[in-house]
PDB file of C-alpha atoms in Angstrom:
ATOM      1  CA  MET F   1      69.571 -25.399 -23.534  1.00 54.00           C
ATOM      2  CA  GLU F   2      68.344 -24.792 -27.090  1.00 63.00           C
ATOM      3  CA  ARG F   3      67.335 -27.906 -28.984  1.00 69.00           C
ATOM      4  CA  GLU F   4      69.480 -28.750 -32.017  1.00 72.00           C
ATOM      5  CA  ARG F   5      67.968 -28.557 -35.503  1.00 74.00           C
ATOM      6  CA  LEU F   6      68.723 -30.371 -38.727  1.00 76.00           C
ATOM      7  CA  GLY F   7      70.482 -28.246 -41.326  1.00 74.00           C
ATOM      8  CA  SER F   8      68.394 -29.164 -44.375  1.00 79.00           C
ATOM      9  CA  ARG F   9      65.295 -30.935 -45.597  1.00 79.00           C
ATOM     10  CA  LEU F  10      67.496 -33.442 -47.453  1.00 81.00           C
ATOM     11  CA  GLY F  11      69.234 -34.225 -44.180  1.00 81.00           C
ATOM     12  CA  PHE F  12      65.894 -34.950 -42.514  1.00 81.00           C
ATOM     13  CA  ILE F  13      64.760 -37.226 -45.354  1.00 83.00           C
ATOM     14  CA  LEU F  14      68.026 -39.186 -45.520  1.00 84.00           C
ATOM     15  CA  LEU F  15      68.295 -39.439 -41.744  1.00 82.00           C
ATOM     16  CA  SER F  16      64.731 -40.740 -41.381  1.00 82.00           C
ATOM     17  CA  ALA F  17      65.186 -43.053 -44.357  1.00 82.00           C
ATOM     18  CA  GLY F  18      68.454 -44.262 -42.837  1.00 81.00           C
ATOM     19  CA  CYS F  19      66.549 -45.341 -39.746  1.00 78.00           C
ATOM     20  CA  ALA F  20      63.929 -47.141 -41.839  1.00 77.00           C
ATOM     21  CA  ILE F  21      66.407 -48.789 -44.221  1.00 81.00           C
ATOM     22  CA  GLY F  22      68.254 -51.728 -42.740  1.00 79.00           C
ATOM     23  CA  CYS F  23      68.256 -55.513 -42.507  1.00 79.00           C
ATOM     24  CA  GLY F  24      64.526 -55.530 -43.190  1.00 80.00           C
ATOM     25  CA  ASN F  25      65.230 -54.232 -46.693  1.00 84.00           C
ATOM     26  CA  VAL F  26      68.516 -55.837 -47.612  1.00 85.00           C
ATOM     27  CA  TRP F  27      68.143 -59.270 -46.009  1.00 84.00           C
ATOM     28  CA  LYS F  28      64.571 -59.986 -44.902  1.00 88.00           C
ATOM     29  CA  PHE F  29      62.660 -58.604 -47.904  1.00 90.00           C
ATOM     30  CA  PRO F  30      64.386 -60.790 -50.579  1.00 91.00           C
ATOM     31  CA  TRP F  31      64.119 -63.818 -48.301  1.00 90.00           C
ATOM     32  CA  MET F  32      60.383 -63.276 -47.764  1.00 91.00           C
ATOM     33  CA  CYS F  33      59.864 -62.727 -51.504  1.00 90.00           C
ATOM     34  CA  GLY F  34      61.384 -66.129 -52.150  1.00 89.00           C
ATOM     35  CA  GLN F  35      59.343 -67.779 -49.413  1.00 89.00           C
ATOM     36  CA  TYR F  36      55.995 -66.161 -50.260  1.00 90.00           C
ATOM     37  CA  GLY F  37      55.793 -66.383 -54.025  1.00 87.00           C
ATOM     38  CA  GLY F  38      57.849 -63.573 -55.567  1.00 88.00           C
ATOM     39  CA  GLY F  39      55.896 -60.976 -57.539  1.00 89.00           C
ATOM     40  CA  GLY F  40      52.585 -61.568 -55.758  1.00 90.00           C
ATOM     41  CA  PHE F  41      54.222 -60.895 -52.393  1.00 91.00           C
ATOM     42  CA  VAL F  42      55.839 -57.718 -53.751  1.00 92.00           C
ATOM     43  CA  LEU F  43      52.451 -56.418 -54.923  1.00 92.00           C
ATOM     44  CA  ILE F  44      50.716 -57.121 -51.588  1.00 92.00           C
ATOM     45  CA  TYR F  45      53.682 -55.652 -49.698  1.00 92.00           C
ATOM     46  CA  ILE F  46      53.439 -52.374 -51.648  1.00 93.00           C
ATOM     47  CA  LEU F  47      49.684 -52.228 -50.931  1.00 94.00           C
ATOM     48  CA  CYS F  48      50.383 -52.703 -47.200  1.00 93.00           C
ATOM     49  CA  LEU F  49      52.922 -49.874 -47.326  1.00 92.00           C
ATOM     50  CA  LEU F  50      50.432 -47.498 -48.976  1.00 93.00           C
ATOM     51  CA  LEU F  51      47.332 -48.452 -46.972  1.00 93.00           C
ATOM     52  CA  LEU F  52      48.876 -48.862 -43.508  1.00 91.00           C
ATOM     53  CA  GLY F  53      52.582 -47.971 -43.443  1.00 91.00           C
ATOM     54  CA  LEU F  54      52.193 -44.489 -44.926  1.00 92.00           C
ATOM     55  CA  PRO F  55      49.333 -43.347 -42.617  1.00 93.00           C
ATOM     56  CA  VAL F  56      51.070 -44.688 -39.492  1.00 92.00           C
ATOM     57  CA  MET F  57      54.356 -42.971 -40.381  1.00 91.00           C
ATOM     58  CA  THR F  58      52.499 -39.703 -41.037  1.00 93.00           C
ATOM     59  CA  MET F  59      50.803 -39.925 -37.642  1.00 91.00           C
ATOM     60  CA  GLU F  60      54.104 -40.609 -35.885  1.00 89.00           C
ATOM     61  CA  PHE F  61      55.680 -37.604 -37.588  1.00 90.00           C
ATOM     62  CA  ALA F  62      52.663 -35.526 -36.504  1.00 90.00           C
ATOM     63  CA  VAL F  63      53.099 -36.518 -32.850  1.00 88.00           C
ATOM     64  CA  GLY F  64      56.825 -35.790 -32.947  1.00 87.00           C
ATOM     65  CA  ARG F  65      56.499 -32.411 -34.669  1.00 88.00           C
ATOM     66  CA  ALA F  66      53.717 -31.289 -32.353  1.00 88.00           C
ATOM     67  CA  ALA F  67      55.681 -32.205 -29.232  1.00 86.00           C
ATOM     68  CA  GLN F  68      59.208 -31.102 -30.302  1.00 84.00           C
ATOM     69  CA  ALA F  69      60.507 -33.306 -27.510  1.00 82.00           C
ATOM     70  CA  SER F  70      62.046 -36.705 -26.796  1.00 79.00           C
ATOM     71  CA  PRO F  71      59.849 -39.808 -26.328  1.00 78.00           C
ATOM     72  CA  ILE F  72      60.232 -39.398 -22.569  1.00 80.00           C
ATOM     73  CA  HIS F  73      58.396 -36.053 -22.569  1.00 82.00           C
ATOM     74  CA  MET F  74      56.478 -36.299 -25.862  1.00 83.00           C
ATOM     75  CA  TYR F  75      53.186 -37.747 -24.609  1.00 82.00           C
ATOM     76  CA  GLN F  76      53.266 -35.870 -21.319  1.00 82.00           C
ATOM     77  CA  LYS F  77      53.467 -32.651 -23.302  1.00 84.00           C
ATOM     78  CA  LEU F  78      50.590 -33.495 -25.639  1.00 85.00           C
ATOM     79  CA  GLU F  79      48.121 -35.396 -23.477  1.00 83.00           C
ATOM     80  CA  ARG F  80      45.151 -33.748 -21.797  1.00 84.00           C
ATOM     81  CA  LYS F  81      44.643 -33.774 -18.064  1.00 84.00           C
ATOM     82  CA  GLY F  82      43.603 -37.184 -16.821  1.00 82.00           C
ATOM     83  CA  GLN F  83      44.815 -39.084 -19.871  1.00 83.00           C
ATOM     84  CA  LYS F  84      47.344 -41.899 -19.589  1.00 80.00           C
ATOM     85  CA  TRP F  85      49.222 -41.512 -22.872  1.00 81.00           C
ATOM     86  CA  HIS F  86      52.431 -40.788 -20.957  1.00 78.00           C
ATOM     87  CA  TRP F  87      52.776 -44.526 -20.330  1.00 81.00           C
ATOM     88  CA  MET F  88      53.618 -44.842 -24.021  1.00 79.00           C
ATOM     89  CA  LYS F  89      57.042 -43.394 -23.254  1.00 79.00           C
ATOM     90  CA  VAL F  90      57.994 -46.722 -21.679  1.00 81.00           C
ATOM     91  CA  LEU F  91      57.226 -48.580 -24.911  1.00 81.00           C
ATOM     92  CA  GLY F  92      59.034 -45.951 -26.991  1.00 79.00           C
ATOM     93  CA  VAL F  93      62.229 -46.079 -24.962  1.00 83.00           C
ATOM     94  CA  PHE F  94      62.138 -49.875 -24.689  1.00 85.00           C
ATOM     95  CA  GLY F  95      61.493 -50.319 -28.413  1.00 81.00           C
ATOM     96  CA  ASN F  96      64.351 -48.072 -29.456  1.00 82.00           C
ATOM     97  CA  TYR F  97      66.779 -49.685 -27.028  1.00 86.00           C
ATOM     98  CA  MET F  98      65.843 -53.101 -28.414  1.00 85.00           C
ATOM     99  CA  LEU F  99      66.361 -51.779 -31.939  1.00 83.00           C
ATOM    100  CA  MET F 100      69.793 -50.456 -30.947  1.00 87.00           C
ATOM    101  CA  MET F 101      70.769 -53.783 -29.339  1.00 89.00           C
ATOM    102  CA  PHE F 102      69.719 -55.640 -32.496  1.00 87.00           C
ATOM    103  CA  TYR F 103      71.592 -53.432 -34.944  1.00 88.00           C
ATOM    104  CA  THR F 104      74.766 -52.881 -32.951  1.00 92.00           C
ATOM    105  CA  THR F 105      75.212 -56.645 -32.628  1.00 92.00           C
ATOM    106  CA  ILE F 106      74.662 -57.263 -36.347  1.00 90.00           C
ATOM    107  CA  SER F 107      76.878 -54.298 -37.256  1.00 91.00           C
ATOM    108  CA  GLY F 108      79.609 -55.923 -35.174  1.00 93.00           C
ATOM    109  CA  TRP F 109      79.275 -59.060 -37.294  1.00 92.00           C
ATOM    110  CA  PHE F 110      79.615 -56.907 -40.411  1.00 90.00           C
ATOM    111  CA  VAL F 111      82.873 -55.486 -39.037  1.00 92.00           C
ATOM    112  CA  VAL F 112      84.254 -59.002 -38.522  1.00 92.00           C
ATOM    113  CA  TYR F 113      83.220 -60.134 -42.006  1.00 89.00           C
ATOM    114  CA  PHE F 114      84.764 -57.010 -43.539  1.00 89.00           C
ATOM    115  CA  CYS F 115      88.055 -57.556 -41.708  1.00 90.00           C
ATOM    116  CA  LYS F 116      88.112 -61.212 -42.778  1.00 88.00           C
ATOM    117  CA  TYR F 117      87.525 -60.138 -46.381  1.00 87.00           C
ATOM    118  CA  LEU F 118      90.388 -57.623 -46.211  1.00 89.00           C
ATOM    119  CA  THR F 119      92.740 -60.270 -44.787  1.00 88.00           C
ATOM    120  CA  GLY F 120      91.734 -62.885 -47.384  1.00 83.00           C
ATOM    121  CA  SER F 121      89.932 -65.232 -44.973  1.00 82.00           C
ATOM    122  CA  ILE F 122      86.769 -64.706 -47.049  1.00 82.00           C
ATOM    123  CA  MET F 123      86.932 -64.452 -50.826  1.00 78.00           C
ATOM    124  CA  VAL F 124      84.490 -64.306 -53.719  1.00 72.00           C
ATOM    125  CA  SER F 125      85.022 -68.049 -54.220  1.00 73.00           C
ATOM    126  CA  THR F 126      84.134 -68.891 -50.604  1.00 75.00           C
ATOM    127  CA  THR F 127      81.246 -71.404 -50.557  1.00 79.00           C
ATOM    128  CA  ALA F 128      78.028 -71.070 -48.576  1.00 77.00           C
ATOM    129  CA  GLU F 129      79.125 -73.921 -46.297  1.00 81.00           C
ATOM    130  CA  GLN F 130      82.404 -72.156 -45.564  1.00 81.00           C
ATOM    131  CA  LEU F 131      80.569 -68.895 -44.852  1.00 81.00           C
ATOM    132  CA  GLY F 132      78.307 -70.794 -42.473  1.00 82.00           C
ATOM    133  CA  GLY F 133      81.373 -72.025 -40.635  1.00 85.00           C
ATOM    134  CA  VAL F 134      82.710 -68.476 -40.401  1.00 84.00           C
ATOM    135  CA  PHE F 135      79.407 -67.265 -38.979  1.00 86.00           C
ATOM    136  CA  GLY F 136      79.394 -70.086 -36.437  1.00 87.00           C
ATOM    137  CA  SER F 137      82.897 -69.169 -35.295  1.00 87.00           C
ATOM    138  CA  ILE F 138      81.774 -65.547 -34.826  1.00 88.00           C
ATOM    139  CA  VAL F 139      78.576 -66.090 -32.834  1.00 87.00           C
ATOM    140  CA  THR F 140      80.166 -68.714 -30.555  1.00 90.00           C
ATOM    141  CA  ASN F 141      82.954 -66.334 -29.524  1.00 91.00           C
ATOM    142  CA  PRO F 142      81.574 -64.127 -26.701  1.00 91.00           C
ATOM    143  CA  GLY F 143      84.714 -62.021 -26.389  1.00 93.00           C
ATOM    144  CA  LEU F 144      84.753 -61.195 -30.089  1.00 92.00           C
ATOM    145  CA  ASN F 145      81.036 -60.336 -30.082  1.00 92.00           C
ATOM    146  CA  ILE F 146      81.341 -58.048 -27.081  1.00 94.00           C
ATOM    147  CA  GLY F 147      84.445 -56.358 -28.498  1.00 94.00           C
ATOM    148  CA  VAL F 148      83.068 -55.559 -31.970  1.00 94.00           C
ATOM    149  CA  THR F 149      79.664 -54.540 -30.573  1.00 94.00           C
ATOM    150  CA  ALA F 150      81.401 -52.149 -28.171  1.00 95.00           C
ATOM    151  CA  LEU F 151      83.424 -50.773 -31.094  1.00 95.00           C
ATOM    152  CA  VAL F 152      80.227 -50.076 -33.054  1.00 94.00           C
ATOM    153  CA  ILE F 153      78.567 -48.421 -30.047  1.00 94.00           C
ATOM    154  CA  LEU F 154      81.581 -46.203 -29.357  1.00 95.00           C
ATOM    155  CA  THR F 155      81.781 -45.214 -33.035  1.00 94.00           C
ATOM    156  CA  CYS F 156      78.108 -44.258 -33.080  1.00 91.00           C
ATOM    157  CA  PHE F 157      78.512 -42.409 -29.787  1.00 92.00           C
ATOM    158  CA  GLY F 158      81.378 -40.452 -31.316  1.00 93.00           C
ATOM    159  CA  VAL F 159      79.250 -39.467 -34.321  1.00 91.00           C
ATOM    160  CA  CYS F 160      76.393 -38.358 -32.046  1.00 88.00           C
ATOM    161  CA  ALA F 161      78.826 -36.402 -29.869  1.00 91.00           C
ATOM    162  CA  MET F 162      79.784 -34.317 -32.923  1.00 90.00           C
ATOM    163  CA  GLY F 163      76.251 -32.929 -32.925  1.00 86.00           C
ATOM    164  CA  LEU F 164      73.044 -33.431 -34.850  1.00 83.00           C
ATOM    165  CA  GLU F 165      73.922 -31.333 -37.919  1.00 84.00           C
ATOM    166  CA  LYS F 166      77.727 -31.561 -37.988  1.00 86.00           C
ATOM    167  CA  GLY F 167      77.853 -35.221 -36.985  1.00 87.00           C
ATOM    168  CA  VAL F 168      74.768 -37.355 -37.564  1.00 87.00           C
ATOM    169  CA  GLU F 169      73.298 -35.441 -40.508  1.00 88.00           C
ATOM    170  CA  ARG F 170      76.574 -34.851 -42.366  1.00 89.00           C
ATOM    171  CA  ILE F 171      77.795 -38.450 -42.084  1.00 90.00           C
ATOM    172  CA  THR F 172      74.370 -39.925 -42.872  1.00 89.00           C
ATOM    173  CA  LYS F 173      74.184 -37.953 -46.130  1.00 89.00           C
ATOM    174  CA  VAL F 174      77.467 -39.435 -47.353  1.00 90.00           C
ATOM    175  CA  MET F 175      76.684 -42.972 -46.236  1.00 89.00           C
ATOM    176  CA  MET F 176      73.158 -43.023 -47.696  1.00 88.00           C
ATOM    177  CA  ILE F 177      74.296 -41.701 -51.075  1.00 90.00           C
ATOM    178  CA  CYS F 178      77.044 -44.336 -51.141  1.00 90.00           C
ATOM    179  CA  LEU F 179      74.478 -47.012 -50.256  1.00 89.00           C
ATOM    180  CA  PHE F 180      72.163 -46.001 -53.119  1.00 90.00           C
ATOM    181  CA  ALA F 181      75.049 -46.037 -55.600  1.00 92.00           C
ATOM    182  CA  LEU F 182      76.313 -49.410 -54.372  1.00 92.00           C
ATOM    183  CA  ILE F 183      72.971 -51.226 -54.583  1.00 92.00           C
ATOM    184  CA  VAL F 184      72.300 -49.904 -58.097  1.00 92.00           C
ATOM    185  CA  VAL F 185      75.690 -51.213 -59.276  1.00 94.00           C
ATOM    186  CA  LEU F 186      75.076 -54.596 -57.630  1.00 93.00           C
ATOM    187  CA  ALA F 187      71.530 -54.842 -59.028  1.00 93.00           C
ATOM    188  CA  VAL F 188      72.746 -54.125 -62.592  1.00 93.00           C
ATOM    189  CA  HIS F 189      75.470 -56.752 -62.199  1.00 93.00           C
ATOM    190  CA  SER F 190      73.013 -59.331 -60.846  1.00 93.00           C
ATOM    191  CA  VAL F 191      70.402 -59.006 -63.599  1.00 92.00           C
ATOM    192  CA  THR F 192      73.084 -59.347 -66.306  1.00 92.00           C
ATOM    193  CA  LEU F 193      74.185 -62.796 -65.082  1.00 91.00           C
ATOM    194  CA  ASP F 194      73.371 -65.827 -67.221  1.00 91.00           C
ATOM    195  CA  GLY F 195      69.965 -67.214 -66.217  1.00 89.00           C
ATOM    196  CA  ALA F 196      69.082 -64.178 -64.115  1.00 91.00           C
ATOM    197  CA  MET F 197      66.004 -63.243 -66.175  1.00 93.00           C
ATOM    198  CA  GLU F 198      64.063 -66.202 -64.779  1.00 92.00           C
ATOM    199  CA  GLY F 199      64.682 -64.759 -61.341  1.00 91.00           C
ATOM    200  CA  VAL F 200      63.554 -61.317 -62.474  1.00 91.00           C
ATOM    201  CA  LYS F 201      60.338 -62.833 -63.836  1.00 92.00           C
ATOM    202  CA  PHE F 202      59.678 -64.696 -60.563  1.00 92.00           C
ATOM    203  CA  TYR F 203      60.408 -61.533 -58.598  1.00 91.00           C
ATOM    204  CA  LEU F 204      58.434 -58.946 -60.547  1.00 89.00           C
ATOM    205  CA  VAL F 205      55.579 -60.841 -62.244  1.00 90.00           C
ATOM    206  CA  PRO F 206      52.740 -61.808 -59.829  1.00 88.00           C
ATOM    207  CA  ASN F 207      51.813 -65.479 -60.049  1.00 86.00           C
ATOM    208  CA  LEU F 208      48.586 -66.657 -58.391  1.00 85.00           C
ATOM    209  CA  ASP F 209      49.807 -70.249 -58.265  1.00 86.00           C
ATOM    210  CA  ASN F 210      52.814 -69.184 -56.188  1.00 85.00           C
ATOM    211  CA  ILE F 211      50.545 -67.250 -53.805  1.00 86.00           C
ATOM    212  CA  ARG F 212      48.190 -70.238 -53.408  1.00 88.00           C
ATOM    213  CA  GLU F 213      51.141 -72.511 -52.752  1.00 87.00           C
ATOM    214  CA  ALA F 214      52.487 -70.217 -50.039  1.00 84.00           C
ATOM    215  CA  GLY F 215      48.990 -69.574 -48.608  1.00 88.00           C
ATOM    216  CA  LEU F 216      47.193 -66.270 -49.108  1.00 87.00           C
ATOM    217  CA  GLY F 217      46.907 -65.659 -45.370  1.00 89.00           C
ATOM    218  CA  ASN F 218      50.630 -66.260 -44.854  1.00 89.00           C
ATOM    219  CA  VAL F 219      51.495 -63.938 -47.729  1.00 90.00           C
ATOM    220  CA  ILE F 220      49.289 -61.104 -46.407  1.00 91.00           C
ATOM    221  CA  PHE F 221      50.544 -61.468 -42.826  1.00 91.00           C
ATOM    222  CA  GLY F 222      54.157 -61.622 -44.028  1.00 90.00           C
ATOM    223  CA  ALA F 223      53.733 -58.524 -46.202  1.00 91.00           C
ATOM    224  CA  LEU F 224      52.037 -56.595 -43.383  1.00 91.00           C
ATOM    225  CA  SER F 225      54.662 -57.467 -40.780  1.00 89.00           C
ATOM    226  CA  GLN F 226      57.428 -56.631 -43.251  1.00 89.00           C
ATOM    227  CA  ALA F 227      55.833 -53.235 -43.999  1.00 89.00           C
ATOM    228  CA  PHE F 228      55.887 -52.278 -40.309  1.00 87.00           C
ATOM    229  CA  PHE F 229      59.339 -53.727 -39.683  1.00 85.00           C
ATOM    230  CA  THR F 230      61.028 -52.109 -42.663  1.00 85.00           C
ATOM    231  CA  LEU F 231      59.630 -48.618 -41.933  1.00 86.00           C
ATOM    232  CA  SER F 232      60.581 -48.799 -38.226  1.00 83.00           C
ATOM    233  CA  ILE F 233      57.081 -47.716 -37.238  1.00 84.00           C
ATOM    234  CA  GLY F 234      55.233 -48.595 -34.066  1.00 81.00           C
ATOM    235  CA  ILE F 235      58.230 -48.213 -31.740  1.00 80.00           C
ATOM    236  CA  GLY F 236      58.538 -44.430 -31.527  1.00 79.00           C
ATOM    237  CA  ALA F 237      61.584 -44.083 -33.798  1.00 82.00           C
ATOM    238  CA  MET F 238      59.818 -41.958 -36.395  1.00 85.00           C
ATOM    239  CA  GLU F 239      58.339 -39.776 -33.662  1.00 86.00           C
ATOM    240  CA  ILE F 240      61.890 -38.852 -32.686  1.00 84.00           C
ATOM    241  CA  PHE F 241      62.691 -37.731 -36.238  1.00 83.00           C
ATOM    242  CA  GLY F 242      59.348 -35.959 -36.447  1.00 84.00           C
ATOM    243  CA  SER F 243      60.352 -33.869 -33.451  1.00 84.00           C
ATOM    244  CA  TYR F 244      63.096 -32.326 -35.597  1.00 83.00           C
ATOM    245  CA  MET F 245      60.730 -31.601 -38.489  1.00 81.00           C
ATOM    246  CA  GLY F 246      60.121 -27.937 -39.231  1.00 77.00           C
ATOM    247  CA  LYS F 247      56.743 -26.371 -39.914  1.00 79.00           C
ATOM    248  CA  GLU F 248      57.726 -25.810 -43.545  1.00 78.00           C
ATOM    249  CA  CYS F 249      57.675 -29.582 -44.167  1.00 80.00           C
ATOM    250  CA  THR F 250      54.457 -31.418 -44.949  1.00 86.00           C
ATOM    251  CA  LEU F 251      53.845 -34.550 -42.908  1.00 88.00           C
ATOM    252  CA  ALA F 252      52.444 -36.672 -45.720  1.00 87.00           C
ATOM    253  CA  GLY F 253      54.979 -35.372 -48.242  1.00 88.00           C
ATOM    254  CA  GLU F 254      57.997 -36.326 -46.146  1.00 88.00           C
ATOM    255  CA  SER F 255      56.412 -39.691 -45.324  1.00 90.00           C
ATOM    256  CA  VAL F 256      56.006 -40.392 -49.042  1.00 91.00           C
ATOM    257  CA  ASN F 257      59.636 -39.441 -49.731  1.00 89.00           C
ATOM    258  CA  ILE F 258      60.918 -41.786 -47.033  1.00 89.00           C
ATOM    259  CA  LEU F 259      58.595 -44.584 -48.137  1.00 91.00           C
ATOM    260  CA  ILE F 260      59.870 -44.231 -51.724  1.00 91.00           C
ATOM    261  CA  LEU F 261      63.526 -44.415 -50.640  1.00 89.00           C
ATOM    262  CA  ASP F 262      62.855 -47.344 -48.326  1.00 89.00           C
ATOM    263  CA  THR F 263      60.941 -49.264 -51.000  1.00 91.00           C
ATOM    264  CA  PHE F 264      63.597 -48.457 -53.602  1.00 91.00           C
ATOM    265  CA  VAL F 265      66.298 -50.062 -51.464  1.00 90.00           C
ATOM    266  CA  ALA F 266      64.112 -53.108 -50.769  1.00 91.00           C
ATOM    267  CA  LEU F 267      63.285 -53.605 -54.460  1.00 91.00           C
ATOM    268  CA  MET F 268      66.927 -53.159 -55.452  1.00 92.00           C
ATOM    269  CA  ALA F 269      67.977 -55.688 -52.805  1.00 92.00           C
ATOM    270  CA  GLY F 270      65.518 -58.133 -54.337  1.00 92.00           C
ATOM    271  CA  LEU F 271      67.043 -57.518 -57.763  1.00 92.00           C
ATOM    272  CA  ILE F 272      70.469 -58.231 -56.295  1.00 92.00           C
ATOM    273  CA  ILE F 273      69.592 -61.447 -54.450  1.00 91.00           C
ATOM    274  CA  ILE F 274      66.813 -63.275 -56.325  1.00 92.00           C
ATOM    275  CA  PRO F 275      68.208 -63.155 -59.919  1.00 92.00           C
ATOM    276  CA  ALA F 276      71.605 -64.182 -58.537  1.00 90.00           C
ATOM    277  CA  CYS F 277      69.997 -67.182 -56.797  1.00 88.00           C
ATOM    278  CA  PHE F 278      68.427 -68.265 -60.088  1.00 90.00           C
ATOM    279  CA  ALA F 279      71.699 -67.683 -61.947  1.00 88.00           C
ATOM    280  CA  PHE F 280      73.737 -69.822 -59.564  1.00 82.00           C
TER     281      PHE F 280
END
């Protein structure tokens, strides 16, 4: 059976970026910026991306493109006789299953929140305490969690069943473009709130006092772990996308494109959350 191919370079970039972009950008990055000193953390985080994240992603793409196979057969195909690299397939499969379990559960929560918003149970005026109560009612309801998680899994299965190009690639293009447009609108709205400029200053201007208060070691470790988490590297996910990369694409070039998109979303998420926190 002939292996499916992506229809365009843009599809590859958006699909790979879609894997990298997630809760690590939209939720964890702004939270860590607030915890680890704002602008100083952002600067160290970007350095970690360039010095470690970019080379690791490039290497994972290289392994995937060279093998043109799934993680199960990738290392067996590339390793020399007597080597034990094929054991890495266990980590790759396990890591991606854990990633799927994490995101399908959280996506199920998003479905519940969205339905509650449509029905008026959650409104713009809903307080943080009330939202906390809503979240508690969701996570303590096993039947609801199983139902919405199953709905997310079946939806994703249906998209995958449509094929790589006609299903996954086509839908990802639309969703990623909508995501970029949405976060830009939200970021512009956030920075125009009264008092938001203090948040922008905290977020974008490095302050050594804030770094010392948080602890330089904590800031570096947090930035490094965030760089790996947000790019989805180290678990074999990018090797899978690399296996669909054509010879006309440059490994480092595509890695840079994905890193730029991933960092753009993270920085925009920070501009949405942190100035709004200062404003309110």
